[in-house]
PDB file of C-alpha atoms and ligand atoms in Angstrom:
ATOM      1  CA  MET A   1     -44.251  59.520 -64.935  1.00 58.00           C
ATOM      2  CA  SER A   2     -41.417  57.252 -63.378  1.00 78.00           C
ATOM      3  CA  LYS A   3     -41.359  54.086 -65.155  1.00 92.00           C
ATOM      4  CA  LYS A   4     -42.781  51.087 -63.593  1.00 96.00           C
ATOM      5  CA  TYR A   5     -42.203  47.309 -64.434  1.00 98.00           C
ATOM      6  CA  ILE A   6     -45.619  46.352 -64.497  1.00 98.00           C
ATOM      7  CA  ASP A   7     -46.383  42.348 -63.823  1.00 98.00           C
ATOM      8  CA  VAL A   8     -49.424  41.427 -65.548  1.00 98.00           C
ATOM      9  CA  HIS A   9     -49.904  37.917 -64.342  1.00 98.00           C
ATOM     10  CA  THR A  10     -48.668  37.061 -60.586  1.00 98.00           C
ATOM     11  CA  HIS A  11     -50.376  34.702 -58.034  1.00 98.00           C
ATOM     12  CA  TYR A  12     -49.824  36.761 -54.902  1.00 98.00           C
ATOM     13  CA  ALA A  13     -51.334  35.297 -51.497  1.00 96.00           C
ATOM     14  CA  PHE A  14     -52.533  36.936 -48.472  1.00 95.00           C
ATOM     15  CA  LYS A  15     -49.323  35.696 -46.452  1.00 95.00           C
ATOM     16  CA  ASP A  16     -47.179  38.022 -48.742  1.00 93.00           C
ATOM     17  CA  TYR A  17     -48.816  41.128 -47.359  1.00 95.00           C
ATOM     18  CA  GLU A  18     -45.815  42.393 -45.726  1.00 95.00           C
ATOM     19  CA  ASP A  19     -43.255  41.515 -48.298  1.00 94.00           C
ATOM     20  CA  LEU A  20     -45.700  43.153 -51.064  1.00 96.00           C
ATOM     21  CA  LYS A  21     -46.147  46.082 -49.003  1.00 96.00           C
ATOM     22  CA  LYS A  22     -42.509  47.123 -48.747  1.00 96.00           C
ATOM     23  CA  ILE A  23     -41.688  46.394 -52.113  1.00 96.00           C
ATOM     24  CA  TYR A  24     -44.698  47.769 -54.390  1.00 96.00           C
ATOM     25  CA  GLU A  25     -43.704  51.221 -51.996  1.00 94.00           C
ATOM     26  CA  THR A  26     -40.027  51.516 -53.135  1.00 95.00           C
ATOM     27  CA  GLU A  27     -40.115  49.285 -56.483  1.00 95.00           C
ATOM     28  CA  ASN A  28     -42.463  51.144 -59.014  1.00 95.00           C
ATOM     29  CA  ILE A  29     -44.173  47.362 -59.615  1.00 97.00           C
ATOM     30  CA  VAL A  30     -47.330  47.387 -60.559  1.00 98.00           C
ATOM     31  CA  GLY A  31     -49.113  43.896 -60.719  1.00 98.00           C
ATOM     32  CA  LEU A  32     -52.129  42.253 -61.737  1.00 98.00           C
ATOM     33  CA  CYS A  33     -52.988  39.550 -59.482  1.00 98.00           C
ATOM     34  CA  SER A  34     -54.878  36.326 -60.315  1.00 98.00           C
ATOM     35  CA  SER A  35     -57.143  33.958 -58.691  1.00 98.00           C
ATOM     36  CA  THR A  36     -57.486  30.186 -60.081  1.00 98.00           C
ATOM     37  CA  ASP A  37     -59.731  28.901 -57.601  1.00 98.00           C
ATOM     38  CA  LEU A  38     -62.544  29.799 -55.099  1.00 98.00           C
ATOM     39  CA  HIS A  39     -59.633  29.784 -52.283  1.00 97.00           C
ATOM     40  CA  SER A  40     -57.471  32.168 -53.732  1.00 98.00           C
ATOM     41  CA  TYR A  41     -60.209  34.432 -54.734  1.00 98.00           C
ATOM     42  CA  LYS A  42     -61.040  34.567 -50.641  1.00 98.00           C
ATOM     43  CA  ASP A  43     -57.822  35.029 -49.999  1.00 98.00           C
ATOM     44  CA  LEU A  44     -56.910  37.891 -52.456  1.00 98.00           C
ATOM     45  CA  GLU A  45     -60.245  39.954 -51.224  1.00 97.00           C
ATOM     46  CA  LYS A  46     -58.004  39.794 -48.160  1.00 97.00           C
ATOM     47  CA  LEU A  47     -55.411  40.946 -50.021  1.00 98.00           C
ATOM     48  CA  LYS A  48     -57.093  43.671 -51.567  1.00 97.00           C
ATOM     49  CA  GLU A  49     -58.147  45.289 -48.260  1.00 97.00           C
ATOM     50  CA  LYS A  50     -54.685  46.144 -47.317  1.00 97.00           C
ATOM     51  CA  ASN A  51     -54.918  48.530 -50.361  1.00 96.00           C
ATOM     52  CA  ILE A  52     -51.444  48.515 -51.927  1.00 97.00           C
ATOM     53  CA  ASN A  53     -51.029  51.092 -54.359  1.00 96.00           C
ATOM     54  CA  ASN A  54     -50.541  49.820 -57.617  1.00 97.00           C
ATOM     55  CA  LEU A  55     -51.361  45.995 -56.820  1.00 98.00           C
ATOM     56  CA  PHE A  56     -54.431  45.158 -59.316  1.00 98.00           C
ATOM     57  CA  PHE A  57     -57.003  41.774 -59.024  1.00 98.00           C
ATOM     58  CA  SER A  58     -58.181  39.545 -61.683  1.00 98.00           C
ATOM     59  CA  HIS A  59     -60.438  37.030 -60.650  1.00 98.00           C
ATOM     60  CA  GLY A  60     -61.635  33.556 -62.081  1.00 98.00           C
ATOM     61  CA  LEU A  61     -61.332  29.772 -62.045  1.00 98.00           C
ATOM     62  CA  TYR A  62     -58.624  28.359 -63.757  1.00 96.00           C
ATOM     63  CA  PRO A  63     -59.461  24.690 -65.939  1.00 96.00           C
ATOM     64  CA  ASP A  64     -57.628  22.283 -63.671  1.00 94.00           C
ATOM     65  CA  VAL A  65     -60.212  23.111 -61.077  1.00 96.00           C
ATOM     66  CA  LEU A  66     -62.473  20.619 -62.614  1.00 95.00           C
ATOM     67  CA  ASN A  67     -60.050  17.925 -61.901  1.00 92.00           C
ATOM     68  CA  ASN A  68     -61.634  17.283 -58.111  1.00 92.00           C
ATOM     69  CA  LYS A  69     -64.977  19.360 -59.014  1.00 96.00           C
ATOM     70  CA  THR A  70     -68.042  18.723 -61.325  1.00 96.00           C
ATOM     71  CA  LEU A  71     -69.106  21.300 -63.734  1.00 97.00           C
ATOM     72  CA  GLU A  72     -72.143  22.001 -61.252  1.00 98.00           C
ATOM     73  CA  GLU A  73     -69.850  22.589 -58.365  1.00 98.00           C
ATOM     74  CA  CYS A  74     -68.171  25.232 -60.419  1.00 98.00           C
ATOM     75  CA  TYR A  75     -70.962  27.070 -61.598  1.00 98.00           C
ATOM     76  CA  LYS A  76     -72.234  27.490 -58.714  1.00 98.00           C
ATOM     77  CA  GLU A  77     -68.473  28.940 -57.445  1.00 98.00           C
ATOM     78  CA  LEU A  78     -69.068  31.113 -59.884  1.00 98.00           C
ATOM     79  CA  ASP A  79     -71.975  32.363 -58.408  1.00 98.00           C
ATOM     80  CA  GLN A  80     -69.832  33.487 -55.217  1.00 98.00           C
ATOM     81  CA  ILE A  81     -67.238  35.128 -57.059  1.00 98.00           C
ATOM     82  CA  ASP A  82     -67.753  39.080 -57.489  1.00 98.00           C
ATOM     83  CA  PHE A  83     -65.949  39.702 -60.433  1.00 97.00           C
ATOM     84  CA  SER A  84     -66.656  43.417 -60.456  1.00 95.00           C
ATOM     85  CA  LYS A  85     -63.917  43.041 -57.283  1.00 95.00           C
ATOM     86  CA  GLY A  86     -61.413  42.743 -60.260  1.00 98.00           C
ATOM     87  CA  ILE A  87     -60.425  44.605 -63.431  1.00 98.00           C
ATOM     88  CA  ALA A  88     -60.079  41.866 -65.600  1.00 98.00           C
ATOM     89  CA  ILE A  89     -61.436  38.224 -65.446  1.00 98.00           C
ATOM     90  CA  GLY A  90     -58.830  35.138 -65.384  1.00 96.00           C
ATOM     91  CA  GLU A  91     -57.265  32.823 -65.001  1.00 97.00           C
ATOM     92  CA  ILE A  92     -59.403  31.546 -66.977  1.00 98.00           C
ATOM     93  CA  GLY A  93     -58.921  29.208 -69.865  1.00 97.00           C
ATOM     94  CA  LEU A  94     -57.793  25.690 -71.257  1.00 97.00           C
ATOM     95  CA  ASP A  95     -54.960  23.026 -70.360  1.00 95.00           C
ATOM     96  CA  ASN A  96     -54.565  19.877 -72.125  1.00 92.00           C
ATOM     97  CA  LYS A  97     -51.614  18.757 -70.230  1.00 91.00           C
ATOM     98  CA  ILE A  98     -53.074  17.300 -66.785  1.00 84.00           C
ATOM     99  CA  THR A  99     -56.345  16.568 -68.637  1.00 85.00           C
ATOM    100  CA  LYS A 100     -56.481  14.041 -71.211  1.00 86.00           C
ATOM    101  CA  ASP A 101     -59.741  12.620 -70.485  1.00 88.00           C
ATOM    102  CA  LYS A 102     -62.512  13.937 -73.673  1.00 91.00           C
ATOM    103  CA  GLN A 103     -65.440  14.850 -71.533  1.00 92.00           C
ATOM    104  CA  LYS A 104     -63.328  16.821 -68.829  1.00 93.00           C
ATOM    105  CA  ARG A 105     -62.176  18.496 -71.520  1.00 94.00           C
ATOM    106  CA  GLU A 106     -65.057  19.308 -72.648  1.00 96.00           C
ATOM    107  CA  GLU A 107     -65.650  20.409 -69.508  1.00 97.00           C
ATOM    108  CA  GLN A 108     -62.775  22.655 -69.457  1.00 97.00           C
ATOM    109  CA  LYS A 109     -64.502  24.125 -72.319  1.00 97.00           C
ATOM    110  CA  LYS A 110     -68.024  25.148 -71.015  1.00 98.00           C
ATOM    111  CA  LEU A 111     -66.369  26.507 -68.140  1.00 98.00           C
ATOM    112  CA  PHE A 112     -63.733  28.920 -70.575  1.00 98.00           C
ATOM    113  CA  GLU A 113     -67.029  29.899 -72.334  1.00 98.00           C
ATOM    114  CA  LYS A 114     -69.243  30.597 -69.411  1.00 98.00           C
ATOM    115  CA  GLN A 115     -66.198  32.946 -67.940  1.00 98.00           C
ATOM    116  CA  LEU A 116     -66.076  34.503 -71.619  1.00 98.00           C
ATOM    117  CA  GLU A 117     -69.908  34.998 -71.558  1.00 98.00           C
ATOM    118  CA  ILE A 118     -69.641  36.910 -67.908  1.00 98.00           C
ATOM    119  CA  ALA A 119     -66.641  38.892 -69.232  1.00 98.00           C
ATOM    120  CA  GLU A 120     -68.423  40.146 -72.192  1.00 97.00           C
ATOM    121  CA  SER A 121     -71.568  41.442 -70.244  1.00 97.00           C
ATOM    122  CA  LYS A 122     -69.768  42.749 -67.673  1.00 97.00           C
ATOM    123  CA  LYS A 123     -66.918  44.515 -70.394  1.00 97.00           C
ATOM    124  CA  LEU A 124     -63.781  43.109 -68.778  1.00 98.00           C
ATOM    125  CA  PRO A 125     -60.702  41.964 -70.465  1.00 98.00           C
ATOM    126  CA  VAL A 126     -59.760  38.471 -69.848  1.00 98.00           C
ATOM    127  CA  VAL A 127     -56.338  37.123 -68.736  1.00 98.00           C
ATOM    128  CA  VAL A 128     -56.244  33.024 -70.329  1.00 98.00           C
ATOM    129  CA  HIS A 129     -54.154  29.761 -69.306  1.00 96.00           C
ATOM    130  CA  SER A 130     -53.465  27.931 -72.632  1.00 94.00           C
ATOM    131  CA  ARG A 131     -51.570  25.206 -71.450  1.00 91.00           C
ATOM    132  CA  TYR A 132     -51.004  22.680 -74.852  1.00 90.00           C
ATOM    133  CA  ALA A 133     -54.414  23.838 -75.952  1.00 93.00           C
ATOM    134  CA  SER A 134     -53.169  27.211 -77.699  1.00 95.00           C
ATOM    135  CA  LYS A 135     -55.031  25.810 -81.104  1.00 96.00           C
ATOM    136  CA  HIS A 136     -58.507  25.001 -78.294  1.00 96.00           C
ATOM    137  CA  VAL A 137     -58.347  28.373 -76.937  1.00 97.00           C
ATOM    138  CA  LEU A 138     -58.164  30.264 -80.343  1.00 98.00           C
ATOM    139  CA  GLU A 139     -61.323  28.232 -81.582  1.00 98.00           C
ATOM    140  CA  THR A 140     -63.014  29.142 -78.577  1.00 98.00           C
ATOM    141  CA  LEU A 141     -61.934  32.715 -78.370  1.00 98.00           C
ATOM    142  CA  THR A 142     -63.574  33.314 -82.195  1.00 97.00           C
ATOM    143  CA  ASN A 143     -66.969  33.278 -80.539  1.00 94.00           C
ATOM    144  CA  PHE A 144     -65.985  36.445 -78.456  1.00 97.00           C
ATOM    145  CA  LYS A 145     -65.024  40.068 -79.017  1.00 95.00           C
ATOM    146  CA  ILE A 146     -63.322  41.015 -75.707  1.00 97.00           C
ATOM    147  CA  PRO A 147     -59.598  42.039 -74.935  1.00 98.00           C
ATOM    148  CA  THR A 148     -57.638  39.127 -73.956  1.00 98.00           C
ATOM    149  CA  ILE A 149     -54.100  38.716 -72.698  1.00 98.00           C
ATOM    150  CA  LEU A 150     -52.798  35.330 -73.565  1.00 97.00           C
ATOM    151  CA  HIS A 151     -50.531  34.651 -70.999  1.00 96.00           C
ATOM    152  CA  TRP A 152     -47.017  32.578 -71.028  1.00 92.00           C
ATOM    153  CA  PHE A 153     -48.329  31.755 -74.908  1.00 91.00           C
ATOM    154  CA  SER A 154     -46.774  29.019 -76.373  1.00 86.00           C
ATOM    155  CA  GLY A 155     -48.225  28.618 -79.466  1.00 91.00           C
ATOM    156  CA  THR A 156     -46.450  28.077 -83.103  1.00 93.00           C
ATOM    157  CA  ASP A 157     -45.657  31.405 -85.021  1.00 93.00           C
ATOM    158  CA  LYS A 158     -48.637  30.853 -87.107  1.00 96.00           C
ATOM    159  CA  GLU A 159     -50.540  30.863 -84.071  1.00 96.00           C
ATOM    160  CA  ILE A 160     -48.992  34.038 -82.455  1.00 95.00           C
ATOM    161  CA  ASP A 161     -49.777  36.060 -85.662  1.00 96.00           C
ATOM    162  CA  GLU A 162     -53.210  34.865 -85.756  1.00 97.00           C
ATOM    163  CA  ALA A 163     -53.214  36.113 -81.961  1.00 97.00           C
ATOM    164  CA  PHE A 164     -51.793  39.350 -82.832  1.00 97.00           C
ATOM    165  CA  SER A 165     -54.104  39.606 -85.872  1.00 97.00           C
ATOM    166  CA  ARG A 166     -57.061  39.212 -83.631  1.00 98.00           C
ATOM    167  CA  GLY A 167     -55.450  42.365 -81.640  1.00 98.00           C
ATOM    168  CA  TYR A 168     -54.959  40.008 -78.551  1.00 98.00           C
ATOM    169  CA  PHE A 169     -51.539  41.021 -75.848  1.00 98.00           C
ATOM    170  CA  LEU A 170     -49.345  38.724 -75.413  1.00 97.00           C
ATOM    171  CA  SER A 171     -47.902  38.179 -71.938  1.00 96.00           C
ATOM    172  CA  LEU A 172     -44.344  37.214 -72.531  1.00 95.00           C
ATOM    173  CA  ASN A 173     -42.510  35.085 -69.519  1.00 89.00           C
ATOM    174  CA  TYR A 174     -38.741  35.581 -69.163  1.00 83.00           C
ATOM    175  CA  ASP A 175     -37.303  34.504 -72.190  1.00 72.00           C
ATOM    176  CA  ARG A 176     -39.860  31.391 -73.115  1.00 69.00           C
ATOM    177  CA  THR A 177     -42.109  33.002 -74.761  1.00 69.00           C
ATOM    178  CA  LYS A 178     -40.940  32.683 -78.444  1.00 80.00           C
ATOM    179  CA  VAL A 179     -42.029  36.522 -79.941  1.00 91.00           C
ATOM    180  CA  ASN A 180     -40.250  38.576 -81.882  1.00 92.00           C
ATOM    181  CA  ILE A 181     -41.165  41.899 -80.661  1.00 95.00           C
ATOM    182  CA  THR A 182     -41.597  44.289 -83.389  1.00 96.00           C
ATOM    183  CA  GLU A 183     -43.141  47.652 -84.216  1.00 96.00           C
ATOM    184  CA  GLU A 184     -46.087  46.403 -85.336  1.00 96.00           C
ATOM    185  CA  ASN A 185     -46.415  44.354 -81.993  1.00 97.00           C
ATOM    186  CA  ILE A 186     -44.993  46.043 -79.489  1.00 98.00           C
ATOM    187  CA  ASN A 187     -48.695  47.626 -78.610  1.00 98.00           C
ATOM    188  CA  GLN A 188     -50.001  44.349 -77.486  1.00 98.00           C
ATOM    189  CA  ILE A 189     -46.999  42.873 -75.530  1.00 97.00           C
ATOM    190  CA  PHE A 190     -47.034  42.719 -71.566  1.00 97.00           C
ATOM    191  CA  ILE A 191     -44.291  40.719 -69.206  1.00 97.00           C
ATOM    192  CA  GLU A 192     -45.128  38.666 -66.335  1.00 97.00           C
ATOM    193  CA  THR A 193     -43.432  36.581 -63.986  1.00 96.00           C
ATOM    194  CA  ASP A 194     -46.319  33.919 -62.608  1.00 96.00           C
ATOM    195  CA  TYR A 195     -45.053  34.643 -59.698  1.00 97.00           C
ATOM    196  CA  PRO A 196     -44.596  32.166 -57.535  1.00 97.00           C
ATOM    197  CA  ILE A 197     -43.180  30.105 -60.377  1.00 94.00           C
ATOM    198  CA  PRO A 198     -39.159  30.650 -59.603  1.00 93.00           C
ATOM    199  CA  TYR A 199     -36.866  31.659 -62.081  1.00 91.00           C
ATOM    200  CA  ASN A 200     -33.307  30.927 -62.048  1.00 89.00           C
ATOM    201  CA  ASN A 201     -34.774  28.727 -58.738  1.00 93.00           C
ATOM    202  CA  LYS A 202     -35.742  31.714 -56.878  1.00 94.00           C
ATOM    203  CA  THR A 203     -39.489  32.763 -56.628  1.00 95.00           C
ATOM    204  CA  ASN A 204     -39.242  36.359 -56.211  1.00 95.00           C
ATOM    205  CA  ILE A 205     -41.831  39.214 -56.582  1.00 96.00           C
ATOM    206  CA  LEU A 206     -38.741  41.691 -58.087  1.00 96.00           C
ATOM    207  CA  ASN A 207     -38.245  39.243 -60.951  1.00 96.00           C
ATOM    208  CA  ILE A 208     -40.120  41.108 -62.695  1.00 97.00           C
ATOM    209  CA  LYS A 209     -37.399  43.247 -63.403  1.00 96.00           C
ATOM    210  CA  GLU A 210     -35.107  40.355 -64.453  1.00 95.00           C
ATOM    211  CA  ALA A 211     -38.026  39.526 -66.775  1.00 95.00           C
ATOM    212  CA  TYR A 212     -38.011  43.147 -68.282  1.00 96.00           C
ATOM    213  CA  LYS A 213     -33.947  43.134 -68.761  1.00 95.00           C
ATOM    214  CA  ILE A 214     -34.428  39.738 -70.548  1.00 94.00           C
ATOM    215  CA  VAL A 215     -37.129  40.747 -72.895  1.00 95.00           C
ATOM    216  CA  ALA A 216     -35.026  43.968 -73.687  1.00 95.00           C
ATOM    217  CA  TYR A 217     -32.214  42.232 -74.306  1.00 93.00           C
ATOM    218  CA  LYS A 218     -33.289  39.584 -76.182  1.00 93.00           C
ATOM    219  CA  ASN A 219     -35.133  42.109 -78.633  1.00 94.00           C
ATOM    220  CA  SER A 220     -32.221  44.658 -78.769  1.00 95.00           C
ATOM    221  CA  LEU A 221     -34.594  47.061 -76.975  1.00 96.00           C
ATOM    222  CA  ASN A 222     -33.911  49.790 -74.264  1.00 96.00           C
ATOM    223  CA  ILE A 223     -35.912  48.869 -70.859  1.00 96.00           C
ATOM    224  CA  ASN A 224     -36.932  52.546 -71.063  1.00 97.00           C
ATOM    225  CA  TYR A 225     -38.429  52.382 -74.269  1.00 97.00           C
ATOM    226  CA  LEU A 226     -40.483  49.153 -72.930  1.00 97.00           C
ATOM    227  CA  GLN A 227     -41.312  50.033 -70.103  1.00 97.00           C
ATOM    228  CA  GLU A 228     -42.780  53.648 -71.547  1.00 97.00           C
ATOM    229  CA  LYS A 229     -44.942  50.912 -74.603  1.00 97.00           C
ATOM    230  CA  ILE A 230     -46.034  48.472 -71.825  1.00 97.00           C
ATOM    231  CA  GLN A 231     -47.375  51.488 -69.432  1.00 97.00           C
ATOM    232  CA  GLU A 232     -49.435  52.838 -72.245  1.00 97.00           C
ATOM    233  CA  ASN A 233     -50.778  48.981 -73.103  1.00 98.00           C
ATOM    234  CA  PHE A 234     -51.771  48.605 -69.873  1.00 98.00           C
ATOM    235  CA  TYR A 235     -53.535  52.626 -69.836  1.00 97.00           C
ATOM    236  CA  ARG A 236     -55.063  51.252 -73.510  1.00 97.00           C
ATOM    237  CA  LEU A 237     -56.424  48.072 -72.089  1.00 98.00           C
ATOM    238  CA  PHE A 238     -57.490  49.030 -68.245  1.00 98.00           C
ATOM    239  CA  LYS A 239     -57.884  52.895 -68.971  1.00 96.00           C
ATOM    240  CA  ILE A 240     -56.024  53.145 -65.276  1.00 94.00           C
ATOM    241  CA  LYS A 241     -53.185  55.958 -64.808  1.00 88.00           C
ATOM    242  CA  ILE A 242     -50.539  54.075 -62.955  1.00 87.00           C
TER     243      ILE A 242
HETATM  244 ZN1   ZN B 301     -50.638  32.034 -63.691  1.00 90.36          ZN
END
């Protein structure tokens, strides 16, 4: 089994198709590409038709969609998404950075809970966004029993411990998530780029290799070992052999 670089949280678009195809054919990369709204869902459906090997999808409405839509409109959009076309539900969650308004935050929570219910009923894992909202995200998740990836989680040390103790996976983004990998938690680790977010001013699909290098170096781990462990995590969570 060749060692893979799994990017568990990306946002490719259909326009990336030619680059993606070349890179996925030659570079041992595996991706979980998430939609954030109805527009990107439709875009990714087109990308999926291209059948790029080792490129997987997850669908959902992320919290910022409520900035220019009502909750009712969002519920209607959920009806238009075929969640079974993905291997997870996401990107979903809470974002307190942009949304200060109390009522809007309540609506975010309702939209998040609605999609957690869908995940529960369809037995799909979730990819969760928690910007400036780690406490509220953990609170909301307590009511659900769903395999969970907290992407780019920026909680406190206590919240990180809590997430691990509940069995959640933490997806690390370069050196910006302050998790120390240990023998106890390495079975709950993923790595991501959150592409197209740039690293060192560069937006590059291959940044995932940089992310693995940085995480391995920071935790004094052999990169092959890290790849092997994350590959095992991917299999345990999604039951997909890559
Ligand atoms: Zn994202």
